[in-house]
Amino acid sequence: MSDAAQLEPHWGYADRALPCTNDKGSCEYLDLVYSAHDLSMLYAGVLWATIGGILVLWALHRRLGLPSHTPIAPYSTQDSTSARLGRTARVTIQRYLLPESILAVFGRTTRLQVVTLLSLIGYLTIWSFVGLAYRTWVTPVKDLPGNYNTRTTLGPWSDRIGVLAYALTPLSVMLASRESLLSLLTGVPYQSFNFLHRWLGYIIFAQGSLHTIGWCVTEIRLYQPQPVVAHQLLAETYLVWGIVAMAVLTLLVFLSTPLGIRLTGYEVFRKLHYALAMVFVGACWGHWEKLECFMVPSLILWLADRCMRLIRTGILHYQILPSGFAGFRSCSAQITFFSNAEHGD
């Protein structure tokens, strides 16, 4: 930094010192690191733009389309081709996507949710690998003759996986919310999002694990001299928070399994899940605060859901609304007297 003529800002990453005064291989590697990160942020934006677009289209279709309670008109030869195609598509979807699928793996869920999950996995897989130059550089270590670093695309790829995991965190919180914005937009009950929330948690865990393994290999094996580099790494605050985040995430995943729930009980699982989720968000924030653009929405969504639950409980139990419409009340009934001259009233 002291030799830099200027600092080039990069959203979500450390500023880059320019011009690069290292050897050619190191400079080319840094070019890859920063360009790959910029693309990672772009891809995260595209991911959320895609999710937002799907939700907007779904909400518009729900508001502008036919109400769900409208009976389907009987088949008529006078119907337009588009109407017949629409009915055919609905029937086909109900026949092939509503039945349950692979119970041993996914549990009792529909094929539609499984297809949605697989589509998300495929989408994330594409963004995990595109835009990276897969190369290797062997560069000398500054001020340490005879020592060489092996720089590969493993580091930038690990960063890509980490950015995507951060970007998915707000979505995971949204899928778990009871007072769900997703339900408001789509009309789908919040319980139906539990499957995607659970599997998205597994995806984030896999991404976090790959991110951790990738950087451990890079820092502990490929960078020299060892074990000096490894010891220096362990003293870094961001690494400590990364370890905390992965430990909490591992605990979250274990407690959400059937075995974890049986060992602790459902109420313990539920309360710990709320608390550990926010510890995880805080640890991620401490690990890489420059990506707080993903952690702040996660925290806001979590707090909003908790506040809405408390407000809803208060309205139900204390009948805060003047009409009492939203609170608990006794069932009302009206007695009607039917006179009968032959058999008696």
mmCIF file of C-alpha atoms in Angstrom:
data_model
loop_
_atom_site.group_PDB
_atom_site.id
_atom_site.type_symbol
_atom_site.label_atom_id
_atom_site.label_comp_id
_atom_site.label_asym_id
_atom_site.label_seq_id
_atom_site.Cartn_x
_atom_site.Cartn_y
_atom_site.Cartn_z
ATOM 1 C CA MET A 1 0.000 0.000 0.000
ATOM 2 C CA SER A 2 2.857 2.403 0.777
ATOM 3 C CA ASP A 3 4.121 2.205 -2.827
ATOM 4 C CA ALA A 4 0.688 2.746 -4.360
ATOM 5 C CA ALA A 5 -0.021 5.822 -6.419
ATOM 6 C CA GLN A 6 -3.760 5.307 -5.960
ATOM 7 C CA LEU A 7 -6.304 2.994 -4.383
ATOM 8 C CA GLU A 8 -8.944 1.492 -6.641
ATOM 9 C CA PRO A 9 -12.204 0.762 -4.753
ATOM 10 C CA HIS A 10 -14.004 -2.534 -5.264
ATOM 11 C CA TRP A 11 -17.462 -3.074 -3.806
ATOM 12 C CA GLY A 12 -17.380 -5.845 -1.235
ATOM 13 C CA TYR A 13 -13.591 -6.237 -1.299
ATOM 14 C CA ALA A 14 -10.411 -4.523 -0.159
ATOM 15 C CA ASP A 15 -9.227 -1.512 -2.167
ATOM 16 C CA ARG A 16 -6.556 -2.370 -4.697
ATOM 17 C CA ALA A 17 -3.203 -0.590 -4.696
ATOM 18 C CA LEU A 18 -2.234 0.639 -8.161
ATOM 19 C CA PRO A 19 0.052 0.403 -9.983
ATOM 20 C CA CYS A 20 1.009 -3.170 -9.116
ATOM 21 C CA THR A 21 4.690 -3.249 -8.130
ATOM 22 C CA ASN A 22 4.996 -7.016 -7.614
ATOM 23 C CA ASP A 23 6.325 -9.523 -10.122
ATOM 24 C CA LYS A 24 4.389 -10.163 -13.321
ATOM 25 C CA GLY A 25 2.787 -13.398 -12.112
ATOM 26 C CA SER A 26 1.547 -11.837 -8.871
ATOM 27 C CA CYS A 27 0.118 -8.850 -10.749
ATOM 28 C CA GLU A 28 -1.727 -11.137 -13.171
ATOM 29 C CA TYR A 29 -3.065 -13.125 -10.240
ATOM 30 C CA LEU A 30 -4.323 -9.948 -8.551
ATOM 31 C CA ASP A 31 -5.977 -8.938 -11.819
ATOM 32 C CA LEU A 32 -7.849 -12.238 -11.703
ATOM 33 C CA VAL A 33 -8.746 -11.876 -8.012
ATOM 34 C CA TYR A 34 -10.301 -8.430 -8.375
ATOM 35 C CA SER A 35 -11.999 -9.035 -11.715
ATOM 36 C CA ALA A 36 -13.450 -12.313 -10.418
ATOM 37 C CA HIS A 37 -14.778 -10.584 -7.315
ATOM 38 C CA ASP A 38 -16.376 -7.797 -9.349
ATOM 39 C CA LEU A 39 -18.093 -10.462 -11.447
ATOM 40 C CA SER A 40 -19.165 -12.263 -8.262
ATOM 41 C CA MET A 41 -20.964 -9.141 -7.063
ATOM 42 C CA LEU A 42 -22.522 -8.733 -10.503
ATOM 43 C CA TYR A 43 -23.706 -12.343 -10.519
ATOM 44 C CA ALA A 44 -25.147 -11.936 -7.020
ATOM 45 C CA GLY A 45 -27.077 -8.943 -8.334
ATOM 46 C CA VAL A 46 -28.296 -10.969 -11.310
ATOM 47 C CA LEU A 47 -29.372 -13.735 -8.922
ATOM 48 C CA TRP A 48 -31.481 -11.342 -6.881
ATOM 49 C CA ALA A 49 -32.811 -9.627 -10.001
ATOM 50 C CA THR A 50 -33.972 -13.038 -11.217
ATOM 51 C CA ILE A 51 -35.639 -13.829 -7.886
ATOM 52 C CA GLY A 52 -37.253 -10.393 -7.789
ATOM 53 C CA GLY A 53 -38.458 -10.705 -11.370
ATOM 54 C CA ILE A 54 -40.055 -14.080 -10.690
ATOM 55 C CA LEU A 55 -41.820 -12.723 -7.598
ATOM 56 C CA VAL A 56 -43.074 -9.621 -9.434
ATOM 57 C CA LEU A 57 -44.431 -11.673 -12.336
ATOM 58 C CA TRP A 58 -46.023 -14.136 -9.911
ATOM 59 C CA ALA A 59 -47.641 -11.316 -7.936
ATOM 60 C CA LEU A 60 -48.928 -9.628 -11.103
ATOM 61 C CA HIS A 61 -50.343 -12.896 -12.397
ATOM 62 C CA ARG A 62 -52.008 -13.487 -9.047
ATOM 63 C CA ARG A 63 -53.540 -10.005 -8.959
ATOM 64 C CA LEU A 64 -54.491 -9.669 -12.608
ATOM 65 C CA GLY A 65 -55.283 -13.282 -13.459
ATOM 66 C CA LEU A 66 -58.388 -15.243 -12.692
ATOM 67 C CA PRO A 67 -59.147 -15.739 -8.956
ATOM 68 C CA SER A 68 -58.283 -19.189 -7.711
ATOM 69 C CA HIS A 69 -61.898 -19.831 -6.635
ATOM 70 C CA THR A 70 -63.303 -19.164 -10.090
ATOM 71 C CA PRO A 71 -64.718 -22.454 -11.405
ATOM 72 C CA ILE A 72 -63.178 -23.758 -14.579
ATOM 73 C CA ALA A 73 -65.614 -23.467 -17.441
ATOM 74 C CA PRO A 74 -66.656 -26.740 -19.042
ATOM 75 C CA TYR A 75 -64.861 -27.738 -22.174
ATOM 76 C CA SER A 76 -66.327 -26.273 -25.319
ATOM 77 C CA THR A 77 -65.316 -26.634 -28.924
ATOM 78 C CA GLN A 78 -65.791 -22.876 -29.194
ATOM 79 C CA ASP A 79 -62.924 -22.179 -26.779
ATOM 80 C CA SER A 80 -59.895 -20.491 -28.234
ATOM 81 C CA THR A 81 -56.690 -22.394 -28.812
ATOM 82 C CA SER A 82 -54.948 -20.423 -26.059
ATOM 83 C CA ALA A 83 -57.661 -21.337 -23.542
ATOM 84 C CA ARG A 84 -57.356 -25.030 -24.374
ATOM 85 C CA LEU A 85 -53.565 -24.856 -24.165
ATOM 86 C CA GLY A 86 -53.843 -23.141 -20.788
ATOM 87 C CA ARG A 87 -56.092 -25.859 -19.411
ATOM 88 C CA THR A 88 -53.808 -28.538 -20.809
ATOM 89 C CA ALA A 89 -50.782 -26.930 -19.155
ATOM 90 C CA ARG A 90 -52.533 -26.692 -15.778
ATOM 91 C CA VAL A 91 -53.667 -30.301 -15.896
ATOM 92 C CA THR A 92 -50.198 -31.466 -16.956
ATOM 93 C CA ILE A 93 -48.540 -29.552 -14.111
ATOM 94 C CA GLN A 94 -50.977 -30.965 -11.574
ATOM 95 C CA ARG A 95 -50.491 -34.502 -12.857
ATOM 96 C CA TYR A 96 -46.702 -34.577 -13.046
ATOM 97 C CA LEU A 97 -45.465 -31.947 -10.569
ATOM 98 C CA LEU A 98 -47.836 -32.225 -7.605
ATOM 99 C CA PRO A 99 -47.154 -35.889 -6.644
ATOM 100 C CA GLU A 100 -44.451 -36.556 -4.071
ATOM 101 C CA SER A 101 -40.964 -37.475 -5.239
ATOM 102 C CA ILE A 102 -38.018 -39.437 -3.771
ATOM 103 C CA LEU A 103 -39.342 -39.588 -0.213
ATOM 104 C CA ALA A 104 -36.117 -41.104 1.136
ATOM 105 C CA VAL A 105 -34.143 -37.988 0.154
ATOM 106 C CA PHE A 106 -36.550 -35.060 0.087
ATOM 107 C CA GLY A 107 -39.281 -36.220 2.423
ATOM 108 C CA ARG A 108 -42.954 -35.508 1.819
ATOM 109 C CA THR A 109 -42.767 -32.758 -0.764
ATOM 110 C CA THR A 110 -44.009 -32.273 -4.289
ATOM 111 C CA ARG A 111 -42.066 -32.735 -7.474
ATOM 112 C CA LEU A 112 -42.618 -29.033 -8.156
ATOM 113 C CA GLN A 113 -40.561 -28.070 -5.113
ATOM 114 C CA VAL A 114 -37.884 -30.597 -6.044
ATOM 115 C CA VAL A 115 -37.730 -29.146 -9.563
ATOM 116 C CA THR A 116 -37.482 -25.645 -8.077
ATOM 117 C CA LEU A 117 -34.608 -26.760 -5.853
ATOM 118 C CA LEU A 118 -32.759 -28.473 -8.703
ATOM 119 C CA SER A 119 -33.229 -25.400 -10.893
ATOM 120 C CA LEU A 120 -31.705 -23.233 -8.167
ATOM 121 C CA ILE A 121 -28.771 -25.624 -7.771
ATOM 122 C CA GLY A 122 -28.157 -25.594 -11.520
ATOM 123 C CA TYR A 123 -28.388 -21.802 -11.591
ATOM 124 C CA LEU A 124 -25.887 -21.460 -8.739
ATOM 125 C CA THR A 125 -23.546 -23.998 -10.334
ATOM 126 C CA ILE A 126 -23.350 -21.900 -13.490
ATOM 127 C CA TRP A 127 -22.573 -18.692 -11.578
ATOM 128 C CA SER A 128 -19.970 -20.534 -9.503
ATOM 129 C CA PHE A 129 -17.710 -21.271 -12.458
ATOM 130 C CA VAL A 130 -18.286 -18.730 -15.229
ATOM 131 C CA GLY A 131 -16.075 -15.677 -15.655
ATOM 132 C CA LEU A 132 -12.950 -17.245 -14.129
ATOM 133 C CA ALA A 133 -9.612 -17.745 -15.906
ATOM 134 C CA TYR A 134 -8.262 -21.108 -14.764
ATOM 135 C CA ARG A 135 -4.506 -20.620 -14.539
ATOM 136 C CA THR A 136 -1.537 -21.271 -12.249
ATOM 137 C CA TRP A 137 1.337 -18.936 -11.389
ATOM 138 C CA VAL A 138 4.508 -19.776 -9.450
ATOM 139 C CA THR A 139 5.751 -16.502 -8.008
ATOM 140 C CA PRO A 140 8.701 -15.618 -5.749
ATOM 141 C CA VAL A 141 8.039 -14.595 -2.151
ATOM 142 C CA LYS A 142 9.147 -11.023 -1.580
ATOM 143 C CA ASP A 143 12.309 -10.684 0.573
ATOM 144 C CA LEU A 144 12.578 -14.489 0.949
ATOM 145 C CA PRO A 145 14.829 -15.876 -1.819
ATOM 146 C CA GLY A 146 14.230 -19.527 -2.652
ATOM 147 C CA ASN A 147 10.573 -19.470 -1.525
ATOM 148 C CA TYR A 148 7.767 -19.511 -4.062
ATOM 149 C CA ASN A 149 3.993 -19.166 -3.859
ATOM 150 C CA THR A 150 1.745 -21.241 -6.073
ATOM 151 C CA ARG A 151 -1.149 -19.019 -7.064
ATOM 152 C CA THR A 152 -4.159 -20.649 -8.710
ATOM 153 C CA THR A 153 -7.788 -19.908 -9.490
ATOM 154 C CA LEU A 154 -8.741 -21.836 -6.347
ATOM 155 C CA GLY A 155 -8.603 -18.632 -4.281
ATOM 156 C CA PRO A 156 -10.865 -16.513 -6.536
ATOM 157 C CA TRP A 157 -13.209 -19.480 -6.964
ATOM 158 C CA SER A 158 -13.451 -19.873 -3.186
ATOM 159 C CA ASP A 159 -14.288 -16.177 -2.945
ATOM 160 C CA ARG A 160 -16.986 -16.639 -5.593
ATOM 161 C CA ILE A 161 -18.569 -19.434 -3.558
ATOM 162 C CA GLY A 162 -18.405 -17.285 -0.431
ATOM 163 C CA VAL A 163 -20.080 -14.301 -2.101
ATOM 164 C CA LEU A 164 -22.912 -16.495 -3.374
ATOM 165 C CA ALA A 165 -23.381 -17.973 0.113
ATOM 166 C CA TYR A 166 -23.647 -14.450 1.545
ATOM 167 C CA ALA A 167 -26.101 -13.479 -1.204
ATOM 168 C CA LEU A 168 -28.346 -16.453 -0.394
ATOM 169 C CA THR A 169 -28.555 -15.671 3.328
ATOM 170 C CA PRO A 170 -31.374 -13.070 3.051
ATOM 171 C CA LEU A 171 -33.349 -15.502 0.891
ATOM 172 C CA SER A 172 -32.955 -18.207 3.521
ATOM 173 C CA VAL A 173 -34.329 -15.832 6.172
ATOM 174 C CA MET A 174 -37.261 -14.915 3.920
ATOM 175 C CA LEU A 175 -38.109 -18.568 3.343
ATOM 176 C CA ALA A 176 -38.168 -19.188 7.107
ATOM 177 C CA SER A 177 -40.373 -16.214 8.008
ATOM 178 C CA ARG A 178 -43.849 -16.905 9.306
ATOM 179 C CA GLU A 179 -45.079 -13.388 8.544
ATOM 180 C CA SER A 180 -43.776 -14.001 5.070
ATOM 181 C CA LEU A 181 -43.345 -11.405 2.362
ATOM 182 C CA LEU A 182 -43.155 -14.314 -0.070
ATOM 183 C CA SER A 183 -46.599 -15.524 1.021
ATOM 184 C CA LEU A 184 -47.972 -12.015 0.623
ATOM 185 C CA LEU A 185 -46.685 -11.808 -2.954
ATOM 186 C CA THR A 186 -47.387 -15.345 -4.117
ATOM 187 C CA GLY A 187 -50.303 -16.493 -1.976
ATOM 188 C CA VAL A 188 -48.373 -19.649 -1.066
ATOM 189 C CA PRO A 189 -48.643 -20.540 2.669
ATOM 190 C CA TYR A 190 -45.455 -19.997 4.643
ATOM 191 C CA GLN A 191 -45.297 -23.707 5.541
ATOM 192 C CA SER A 192 -44.711 -24.524 1.875
ATOM 193 C CA PHE A 193 -41.402 -22.649 1.950
ATOM 194 C CA ASN A 194 -39.933 -24.809 4.733
ATOM 195 C CA PHE A 195 -38.605 -27.356 2.248
ATOM 196 C CA LEU A 196 -36.679 -24.750 0.252
ATOM 197 C CA HIS A 197 -35.458 -23.076 3.456
ATOM 198 C CA ARG A 198 -34.047 -26.359 4.750
ATOM 199 C CA TRP A 199 -32.314 -27.273 1.511
ATOM 200 C CA LEU A 200 -31.052 -23.744 0.945
ATOM 201 C CA GLY A 201 -29.416 -24.062 4.352
ATOM 202 C CA TYR A 202 -27.698 -27.228 3.155
ATOM 203 C CA ILE A 203 -26.523 -25.380 0.034
ATOM 204 C CA ILE A 204 -25.102 -22.512 2.096
ATOM 205 C CA PHE A 205 -23.373 -25.047 4.351
ATOM 206 C CA ALA A 206 -21.829 -26.764 1.310
ATOM 207 C CA GLN A 207 -20.725 -23.414 -0.103
ATOM 208 C CA GLY A 208 -19.214 -22.365 3.221
ATOM 209 C CA SER A 209 -17.387 -25.676 3.516
ATOM 210 C CA LEU A 210 -15.953 -25.405 -0.005
ATOM 211 C CA HIS A 211 -14.946 -21.798 0.655
ATOM 212 C CA THR A 212 -13.156 -22.863 3.840
ATOM 213 C CA ILE A 213 -11.424 -25.853 2.244
ATOM 214 C CA GLY A 214 -10.328 -23.812 -0.764
ATOM 215 C CA TRP A 215 -8.669 -21.114 1.304
ATOM 216 C CA CYS A 216 -7.129 -23.624 3.725
ATOM 217 C CA VAL A 217 -5.452 -25.380 0.799
ATOM 218 C CA THR A 218 -4.314 -22.035 -0.620
ATOM 219 C CA GLU A 219 -2.982 -20.549 2.610
ATOM 220 C CA ILE A 220 -1.636 -23.684 4.296
ATOM 221 C CA ARG A 221 -0.320 -25.597 1.301
ATOM 222 C CA LEU A 222 0.264 -23.340 -1.701
ATOM 223 C CA TYR A 223 1.645 -20.245 0.029
ATOM 224 C CA GLN A 224 5.195 -20.307 1.403
ATOM 225 C CA PRO A 225 7.024 -20.409 3.743
ATOM 226 C CA GLN A 226 5.167 -22.825 5.976
ATOM 227 C CA PRO A 227 4.184 -22.973 8.785
ATOM 228 C CA VAL A 228 4.845 -19.222 9.092
ATOM 229 C CA VAL A 229 2.022 -18.268 6.714
ATOM 230 C CA ALA A 230 -0.438 -20.575 8.485
ATOM 231 C CA HIS A 231 0.442 -19.132 11.901
ATOM 232 C CA GLN A 232 0.020 -15.586 10.597
ATOM 233 C CA LEU A 233 -3.344 -16.535 9.144
ATOM 234 C CA LEU A 234 -4.594 -17.913 12.459
ATOM 235 C CA ALA A 235 -3.912 -14.554 14.078
ATOM 236 C CA GLU A 236 -6.229 -12.715 11.664
ATOM 237 C CA THR A 237 -9.530 -11.530 13.162
ATOM 238 C CA TYR A 238 -11.506 -12.227 10.005
ATOM 239 C CA LEU A 239 -10.372 -15.864 10.083
ATOM 240 C CA VAL A 240 -11.500 -16.270 13.689
ATOM 241 C CA TRP A 241 -14.955 -14.975 12.769
ATOM 242 C CA GLY A 242 -14.993 -17.298 9.763
ATOM 243 C CA ILE A 243 -14.328 -20.272 12.038
ATOM 244 C CA VAL A 244 -17.123 -19.121 14.360
ATOM 245 C CA ALA A 245 -19.514 -18.769 11.413
ATOM 246 C CA MET A 246 -18.770 -22.275 10.125
ATOM 247 C CA ALA A 247 -19.044 -23.775 13.613
ATOM 248 C CA VAL A 248 -22.446 -22.149 14.153
ATOM 249 C CA LEU A 249 -23.617 -23.155 10.674
ATOM 250 C CA THR A 250 -22.543 -26.744 11.297
ATOM 251 C CA LEU A 251 -24.506 -26.746 14.559
ATOM 252 C CA LEU A 252 -27.533 -25.274 12.786
ATOM 253 C CA VAL A 253 -27.431 -27.991 10.149
ATOM 254 C CA PHE A 254 -27.062 -30.783 12.704
ATOM 255 C CA LEU A 255 -29.869 -29.497 14.924
ATOM 256 C CA SER A 256 -32.203 -29.282 11.917
ATOM 257 C CA THR A 257 -31.787 -32.966 11.051
ATOM 258 C CA PRO A 258 -34.330 -35.519 12.333
ATOM 259 C CA LEU A 259 -31.650 -36.906 14.665
ATOM 260 C CA GLY A 260 -30.874 -33.460 16.067
ATOM 261 C CA ILE A 261 -34.545 -32.700 16.654
ATOM 262 C CA ARG A 262 -35.092 -36.064 18.393
ATOM 263 C CA LEU A 263 -32.098 -35.504 20.673
ATOM 264 C CA THR A 264 -33.018 -31.952 21.704
ATOM 265 C CA GLY A 265 -36.775 -31.772 21.260
ATOM 266 C CA TYR A 266 -38.654 -29.563 18.843
ATOM 267 C CA GLU A 267 -38.974 -26.530 21.146
ATOM 268 C CA VAL A 268 -35.232 -26.520 21.870
ATOM 269 C CA PHE A 269 -34.526 -26.810 18.152
ATOM 270 C CA ARG A 270 -36.904 -23.940 17.354
ATOM 271 C CA LYS A 271 -35.510 -21.524 19.933
ATOM 272 C CA LEU A 272 -31.887 -22.390 19.180
ATOM 273 C CA HIS A 273 -32.546 -22.011 15.468
ATOM 274 C CA TYR A 274 -33.765 -18.430 15.958
ATOM 275 C CA ALA A 275 -30.811 -17.476 18.135
ATOM 276 C CA LEU A 276 -28.057 -19.313 16.259
ATOM 277 C CA ALA A 277 -29.257 -17.913 12.944
ATOM 278 C CA MET A 278 -28.525 -14.386 14.120
ATOM 279 C CA VAL A 279 -25.211 -15.446 15.667
ATOM 280 C CA PHE A 280 -24.334 -16.837 12.242
ATOM 281 C CA VAL A 281 -25.282 -13.563 10.540
ATOM 282 C CA GLY A 282 -23.183 -11.625 13.053
ATOM 283 C CA ALA A 283 -20.217 -13.961 12.580
ATOM 284 C CA CYS A 284 -20.466 -13.582 8.795
ATOM 285 C CA TRP A 285 -20.520 -9.824 9.271
ATOM 286 C CA GLY A 286 -17.402 -10.043 11.418
ATOM 287 C CA HIS A 287 -15.722 -12.377 8.931
ATOM 288 C CA TRP A 288 -16.097 -9.991 5.987
ATOM 289 C CA GLU A 289 -17.807 -6.733 6.877
ATOM 290 C CA LYS A 290 -17.432 -5.412 3.328
ATOM 291 C CA LEU A 291 -20.291 -7.730 2.353
ATOM 292 C CA GLU A 292 -22.632 -6.225 4.925
ATOM 293 C CA CYS A 293 -24.983 -5.426 2.029
ATOM 294 C CA PHE A 294 -26.205 -9.017 2.410
ATOM 295 C CA MET A 295 -26.070 -9.246 6.200
ATOM 296 C CA VAL A 296 -28.024 -6.058 6.937
ATOM 297 C CA PRO A 297 -31.102 -7.225 4.958
ATOM 298 C CA SER A 298 -30.875 -10.614 6.688
ATOM 299 C CA LEU A 299 -30.928 -8.944 10.094
ATOM 300 C CA ILE A 300 -33.761 -6.585 9.114
ATOM 301 C CA LEU A 301 -35.888 -9.442 7.765
ATOM 302 C CA TRP A 302 -35.303 -11.502 10.909
ATOM 303 C CA LEU A 303 -36.183 -8.612 13.236
ATOM 304 C CA ALA A 304 -39.228 -7.681 11.150
ATOM 305 C CA ASP A 305 -40.531 -11.243 11.335
ATOM 306 C CA ARG A 306 -40.024 -11.417 15.094
ATOM 307 C CA CYS A 307 -41.726 -8.039 15.613
ATOM 308 C CA MET A 308 -44.672 -8.998 13.400
ATOM 309 C CA ARG A 309 -45.108 -12.238 15.324
ATOM 310 C CA LEU A 310 -45.236 -10.345 18.620
ATOM 311 C CA ILE A 311 -47.695 -7.810 17.215
ATOM 312 C CA ARG A 312 -49.880 -10.579 15.814
ATOM 313 C CA THR A 313 -49.860 -12.406 19.153
ATOM 314 C CA GLY A 314 -50.800 -9.200 20.973
ATOM 315 C CA ILE A 315 -53.678 -8.489 18.603
ATOM 316 C CA LEU A 316 -55.018 -12.031 18.946
ATOM 317 C CA HIS A 317 -54.818 -12.279 22.724
ATOM 318 C CA TYR A 318 -55.606 -8.735 23.840
ATOM 319 C CA GLN A 319 -58.016 -7.653 21.075
ATOM 320 C CA ILE A 320 -56.107 -4.455 20.455
ATOM 321 C CA LEU A 321 -58.193 -3.622 17.392
ATOM 322 C CA PRO A 322 -61.383 -1.705 18.386
ATOM 323 C CA SER A 323 -63.622 -4.054 16.421
ATOM 324 C CA GLY A 324 -62.108 -7.096 18.069
ATOM 325 C CA PHE A 325 -62.212 -8.744 14.654
ATOM 326 C CA ALA A 326 -58.643 -10.070 14.892
ATOM 327 C CA GLY A 327 -58.837 -11.267 18.484
ATOM 328 C CA PHE A 328 -60.159 -14.377 20.172
ATOM 329 C CA ARG A 329 -63.887 -14.358 20.877
ATOM 330 C CA SER A 330 -66.671 -16.793 21.656
ATOM 331 C CA CYS A 331 -68.602 -18.282 18.811
ATOM 332 C CA SER A 332 -71.863 -16.446 18.299
ATOM 333 C CA ALA A 333 -75.135 -18.293 17.752
ATOM 334 C CA GLN A 334 -78.781 -17.423 17.222
ATOM 335 C CA ILE A 335 -81.663 -19.541 18.473
ATOM 336 C CA THR A 336 -84.599 -19.824 16.111
ATOM 337 C CA PHE A 337 -88.014 -21.012 17.329
ATOM 338 C CA PHE A 338 -89.946 -23.239 14.912
ATOM 339 C CA SER A 339 -93.611 -23.694 15.755
ATOM 340 C CA ASN A 340 -95.271 -26.997 14.912
ATOM 341 C CA ALA A 341 -98.987 -27.405 15.613
ATOM 342 C CA GLU A 342 -99.052 -31.143 14.896
ATOM 343 C CA HIS A 343 -96.059 -32.418 16.873
ATOM 344 C CA GLY A 344 -95.499 -29.540 19.243
ATOM 345 C CA ASP A 345 -92.998 -26.781 19.238
#
